Short mmCIF file of C-alpha atoms in Angstrom, two decimals:
data_model
loop_
_atom_site.label_atom_id
_atom_site.label_comp_id
_atom_site.label_asym_id
_atom_site.label_seq_id
_atom_site.Cartn_x
_atom_site.Cartn_y
_atom_site.Cartn_z
CA MET A 1 178.90 14.19 73.68
CA SER A 2 176.63 16.86 72.22
CA GLU A 3 177.28 20.43 73.13
CA LEU A 4 174.71 22.10 75.29
CA GLN A 5 173.87 25.59 74.18
CA ASP A 6 172.53 28.08 76.60
CA THR A 7 169.20 29.48 75.50
CA PRO A 8 168.60 32.92 76.96
CA ALA A 9 165.53 33.07 79.18
CA ALA A 10 162.63 35.03 77.87
CA ASP A 11 162.15 38.44 79.38
CA PRO A 12 158.94 38.30 81.39
CA GLY A 13 158.28 41.98 80.64
CA SER A 14 158.42 41.54 76.90
CA ALA A 15 155.51 40.13 74.92
CA SER A 16 156.04 37.37 72.51
CA PRO A 17 156.07 38.29 68.81
CA THR A 18 152.80 36.50 68.30
CA ALA A 19 151.07 38.35 71.13
CA SER A 20 152.41 41.69 69.95
CA GLN A 21 151.17 41.10 66.45
CA ALA A 22 147.76 40.06 67.74
CA ALA A 23 147.55 43.19 69.90
CA ALA A 24 148.62 45.38 67.02
CA GLY A 25 146.12 43.77 64.75
CA GLY A 26 143.30 44.25 67.31
CA ALA A 27 144.09 47.92 67.77
CA GLY A 28 143.73 48.57 64.09
CA GLN A 29 140.22 47.12 63.87
CA PRO A 30 137.21 49.52 63.89
CA PRO A 31 134.97 49.45 67.03
CA VAL A 32 132.17 46.96 66.96
CA LYS A 33 128.75 48.60 66.46
CA PRO A 34 125.67 46.95 67.97
CA VAL A 35 123.29 45.78 65.35
CA ILE A 36 119.51 46.19 66.01
CA ALA A 37 117.40 43.52 64.59
CA PRO A 38 115.12 44.70 61.77
CA GLY A 39 112.02 43.74 63.74
CA ALA A 40 113.10 45.71 66.80
CA ALA A 41 113.97 48.75 64.69
CA LYS A 42 110.57 48.60 63.00
CA ARG A 43 108.78 48.45 66.35
CA ALA A 44 110.79 51.45 67.69
CA ASN A 45 109.95 53.53 64.62
CA ALA A 46 106.29 52.58 64.91
CA SER A 47 106.21 53.78 68.54
CA VAL A 48 107.69 57.18 67.66
CA ILE A 49 105.29 57.63 64.75
CA GLY A 50 102.36 56.65 66.96
CA MET A 51 103.32 59.23 69.62
CA PHE A 52 103.62 61.94 66.96
CA ILE A 53 100.19 61.08 65.53
CA ALA A 54 98.63 61.13 69.02
CA LEU A 55 100.16 64.57 69.70
CA VAL A 56 98.81 65.97 66.43
CA LEU A 57 95.34 64.58 67.19
CA SER A 58 95.38 66.10 70.69
CA ILE A 59 96.32 69.53 69.36
CA GLY A 60 93.62 69.25 66.70
CA ALA A 61 91.01 68.40 69.34
CA PHE A 62 91.82 71.30 71.70
CA LEU A 63 92.60 74.01 69.13
CA PRO A 64 88.93 74.75 68.27
CA ILE A 65 88.11 75.10 71.99
CA VAL A 66 90.94 77.60 72.47
CA LEU A 67 89.88 79.59 69.42
CA MET A 68 86.24 79.72 70.54
CA ASN A 69 87.31 81.04 73.98
CA ALA A 70 89.74 83.68 72.83
CA SER A 71 90.66 86.39 75.34
CA PRO A 72 88.31 89.38 75.18
CA LYS A 73 89.68 92.60 73.76
CA THR A 74 87.98 94.73 76.39
CA ASP A 75 89.55 96.14 79.55
CA GLY A 76 88.04 93.32 81.58
CA TYR A 77 84.78 92.65 83.32
CA ARG A 78 82.98 95.75 84.52
CA PRO A 79 80.04 95.14 86.81
CA ASP A 80 76.89 97.07 85.94
CA VAL A 81 76.16 98.79 89.25
CA ASN A 82 73.27 101.25 89.39
CA VAL A 83 74.21 103.25 92.48
CA SER A 84 71.05 105.39 92.42
CA ALA A 85 68.76 102.37 92.29
CA VAL A 86 70.59 100.59 95.12
CA ALA A 87 70.55 103.80 97.18
CA ARG A 88 66.77 104.13 96.78
CA ASN A 89 66.30 100.52 97.87
CA ALA A 90 68.50 101.10 100.92
CA ALA A 91 66.76 104.31 101.99
CA ASP A 92 63.95 102.55 103.88
CA VAL A 93 66.42 100.50 105.90
CA ALA A 94 68.93 103.31 106.39
CA GLY A 95 66.42 105.87 107.62
CA PHE A 96 67.94 108.46 105.27
CA THR A 97 68.60 108.72 101.55
CA PRO A 98 72.15 107.55 100.84
CA VAL A 99 74.23 109.65 98.48
CA ALA A 100 74.56 108.53 94.88
CA PRO A 101 77.26 110.80 93.46
CA ALA A 102 77.29 111.23 89.68
CA ALA A 103 80.94 111.92 88.97
CA GLY A 104 80.79 111.11 85.27
CA ASP A 105 81.32 107.94 83.27
CA ALA A 106 85.04 107.99 84.02
CA PHE A 107 84.29 107.06 87.66
CA ARG A 108 83.06 103.47 87.48
CA PRO A 109 81.25 102.01 90.52
CA ASN A 110 82.13 98.37 91.20
CA TYR A 111 79.89 97.86 94.23
CA ALA A 112 77.10 99.59 96.15
CA ARG A 113 75.63 98.10 99.33
CA TRP A 114 74.05 98.71 102.68
CA GLU A 115 75.93 97.15 105.61
CA SER A 116 73.91 96.52 108.77
CA GLY A 117 76.96 96.95 111.01
CA ALA A 118 76.50 93.65 112.84
CA ALA A 119 80.24 93.42 113.52
CA SER A 120 81.20 97.09 114.02
CA GLY A 121 77.94 98.38 115.50
CA VAL A 122 77.86 101.10 112.82
CA ALA A 123 75.46 100.67 109.89
CA THR A 124 76.93 102.10 106.69
CA TRP A 125 76.18 102.88 103.06
CA GLU A 126 79.19 101.88 100.95
CA VAL A 127 80.13 102.48 97.31
CA GLY A 128 83.42 101.68 95.57
CA TYR A 129 84.70 103.66 92.59
CA LEU A 130 87.45 103.03 90.04
CA THR A 131 88.83 106.41 89.04
CA PRO A 132 89.84 107.60 85.55
CA ARG A 133 93.48 106.77 86.41
CA GLU A 134 92.52 103.25 87.49
CA SER A 135 92.91 103.99 91.20
CA PHE A 136 90.28 103.32 93.84
CA ILE A 137 88.17 105.45 96.17
CA GLY A 138 85.76 103.92 98.64
CA LEU A 139 82.79 105.94 99.94
CA VAL A 140 81.27 105.29 103.36
CA GLN A 141 78.26 107.18 104.77
CA THR A 142 76.69 106.72 108.19
CA ARG A 143 74.65 108.47 110.86
CA GLN A 144 76.20 106.44 113.67
CA SER A 145 79.83 107.57 113.56
CA ASN A 146 82.01 107.45 116.64
CA PRO A 147 85.71 108.31 117.17
CA THR A 148 86.89 104.69 117.28
CA TRP A 149 85.02 103.72 114.14
CA LEU A 150 86.23 106.84 112.33
CA LEU A 151 89.88 106.07 113.13
CA GLN A 152 89.41 102.57 111.78
CA GLN A 153 87.95 103.89 108.55
CA VAL A 154 90.82 106.30 107.93
CA LYS A 155 93.51 103.73 108.89
CA ASN A 156 94.51 105.85 111.92
CA ALA A 157 95.75 108.56 109.57
CA PRO A 158 96.36 111.96 111.22
CA VAL A 159 94.64 115.15 110.14
CA THR A 160 96.88 116.97 107.66
CA GLY A 161 94.61 119.87 106.71
CA THR A 162 91.40 120.64 104.84
CA ARG A 163 90.43 120.59 101.18
CA ASN A 164 87.52 122.43 99.64
CA ALA A 165 85.35 120.41 97.28
CA GLY A 166 81.79 121.18 96.20
CA GLY A 167 81.77 124.30 98.35
CA ARG A 168 82.49 122.33 101.57
CA ASP A 169 85.69 122.09 103.56
CA TRP A 170 86.56 118.42 103.91
CA GLU A 171 88.95 117.19 106.58
CA LEU A 172 92.03 115.73 104.91
CA ARG A 173 93.85 112.76 106.45
CA ASP A 174 96.97 111.10 105.03
CA THR A 175 98.69 107.90 106.11
CA GLY A 176 101.91 108.90 104.37
CA LYS A 177 101.89 105.55 102.55
CA GLY A 178 99.85 106.53 99.52
CA GLU A 179 96.42 106.08 101.07
CA LYS A 180 94.44 109.14 102.11
CA SER A 181 90.95 110.12 103.27
CA MET A 182 88.59 113.07 103.02
CA VAL A 183 85.97 113.36 105.77
CA LEU A 184 82.83 115.50 105.91
CA VAL A 185 79.97 115.76 108.42
CA ASP A 186 76.85 117.13 106.78
CA ARG A 187 73.26 117.20 108.08
CA GLY A 188 74.03 114.62 110.72
CA ALA A 189 75.73 112.18 108.34
CA THR A 190 79.44 111.39 108.26
CA ILE A 191 80.88 110.75 104.81
CA ILE A 192 84.37 109.34 104.30
CA LEU A 193 86.24 108.95 101.03
CA THR A 194 89.30 106.70 101.29
CA GLY A 195 91.69 105.35 98.69
CA THR A 196 94.93 105.60 96.76
CA ALA A 197 93.76 108.05 94.08
CA GLN A 198 95.23 111.50 93.53
CA LEU A 199 93.69 114.44 95.36
CA ASP A 200 92.25 115.94 92.19
CA GLU A 201 90.23 112.76 91.66
CA PHE A 202 89.16 112.86 95.31
CA SER A 203 87.94 116.41 94.75
CA VAL A 204 85.85 115.46 91.72
CA LEU A 205 84.10 112.66 93.62
CA ALA A 206 83.73 114.81 96.75
CA ALA A 207 82.03 117.58 94.74
CA ALA A 208 79.62 114.99 93.30
CA VAL A 209 78.88 113.79 96.84
CA VAL A 210 77.98 117.32 97.92
CA THR A 211 75.68 117.70 94.90
CA SER A 212 73.93 114.48 95.87
CA LEU A 213 73.63 115.60 99.49
CA ASP A 214 72.06 118.89 98.45
CA SER A 215 69.68 117.09 96.11
CA ASN A 216 68.58 114.71 98.85
CA ALA A 217 67.97 117.62 101.21
CA THR A 218 65.90 119.63 98.74
CA GLY A 219 62.68 118.86 100.59
CA ALA A 220 64.10 120.02 103.94
CA SER A 221 63.76 123.56 105.18
CA PRO A 222 67.10 125.35 104.68
CA GLY A 223 66.71 127.05 108.03
CA ASN A 224 66.38 123.75 109.85
CA ALA A 225 69.24 122.00 108.10
CA PRO A 226 72.47 122.26 110.07
CA ALA A 227 75.40 123.72 108.24
CA ALA A 228 78.03 121.37 106.90
CA THR A 229 81.01 121.10 109.16
CA VAL A 230 84.37 119.39 109.14
CA SER A 231 84.36 116.28 111.30
CA PRO A 232 85.99 116.77 114.69
CA SER A 233 89.33 115.16 115.27
CA ALA A 234 88.95 111.56 116.37
CA VAL A 235 92.09 111.57 118.47
CA PRO A 236 91.14 110.86 122.10
CA SER A 237 91.87 113.73 124.43
CA PRO A 238 94.68 113.05 126.92
#
């Protein structure tokens, strides 16, 4: 009788020598790199080159247009407003000669117009000025002023004093927020200067306004012309 030899059972947790060698051999191999077919690679390169050529052509087409429309080297568009000419044209409608202050080239007018007052009920002559320090002062002149309209023009600013300009005492109003007004009543007309400029620039323009007023009144008899006065306070009485 042949002897039976016990063969130890294989440990389920241990890999067979062949499997271990195969695993070891696989781990040592370099990773597989995908290979692009030559035709596909050629088509991809052709697409990139085509996009680059199209971009260059687009830039070449628009570059001359950009160069021909280069930004101007000036300070920007300045409207050519002839205040004196517009004032003369408005005189027949206004019933008086509107002021056309000549405050020097440093004060640049950017509009001059006659407003019929359809909305407010007060017809006005209006001129806007850019000051030497690039601030703004708006001029309004009317013969139909009333307390409500005046308060609207000065942004409800209270009276803070007077300021002499051109030999007249102008009523000074200040909102306290950078915007201020100078108000004068002269020969039946109310003139308001309003803006964010400094008071010294206000004074220069106000003096030019007075010069224009005196020039317009040259034909009137001095004895019949009422003296210039500061506008009365527009605050309603209690």
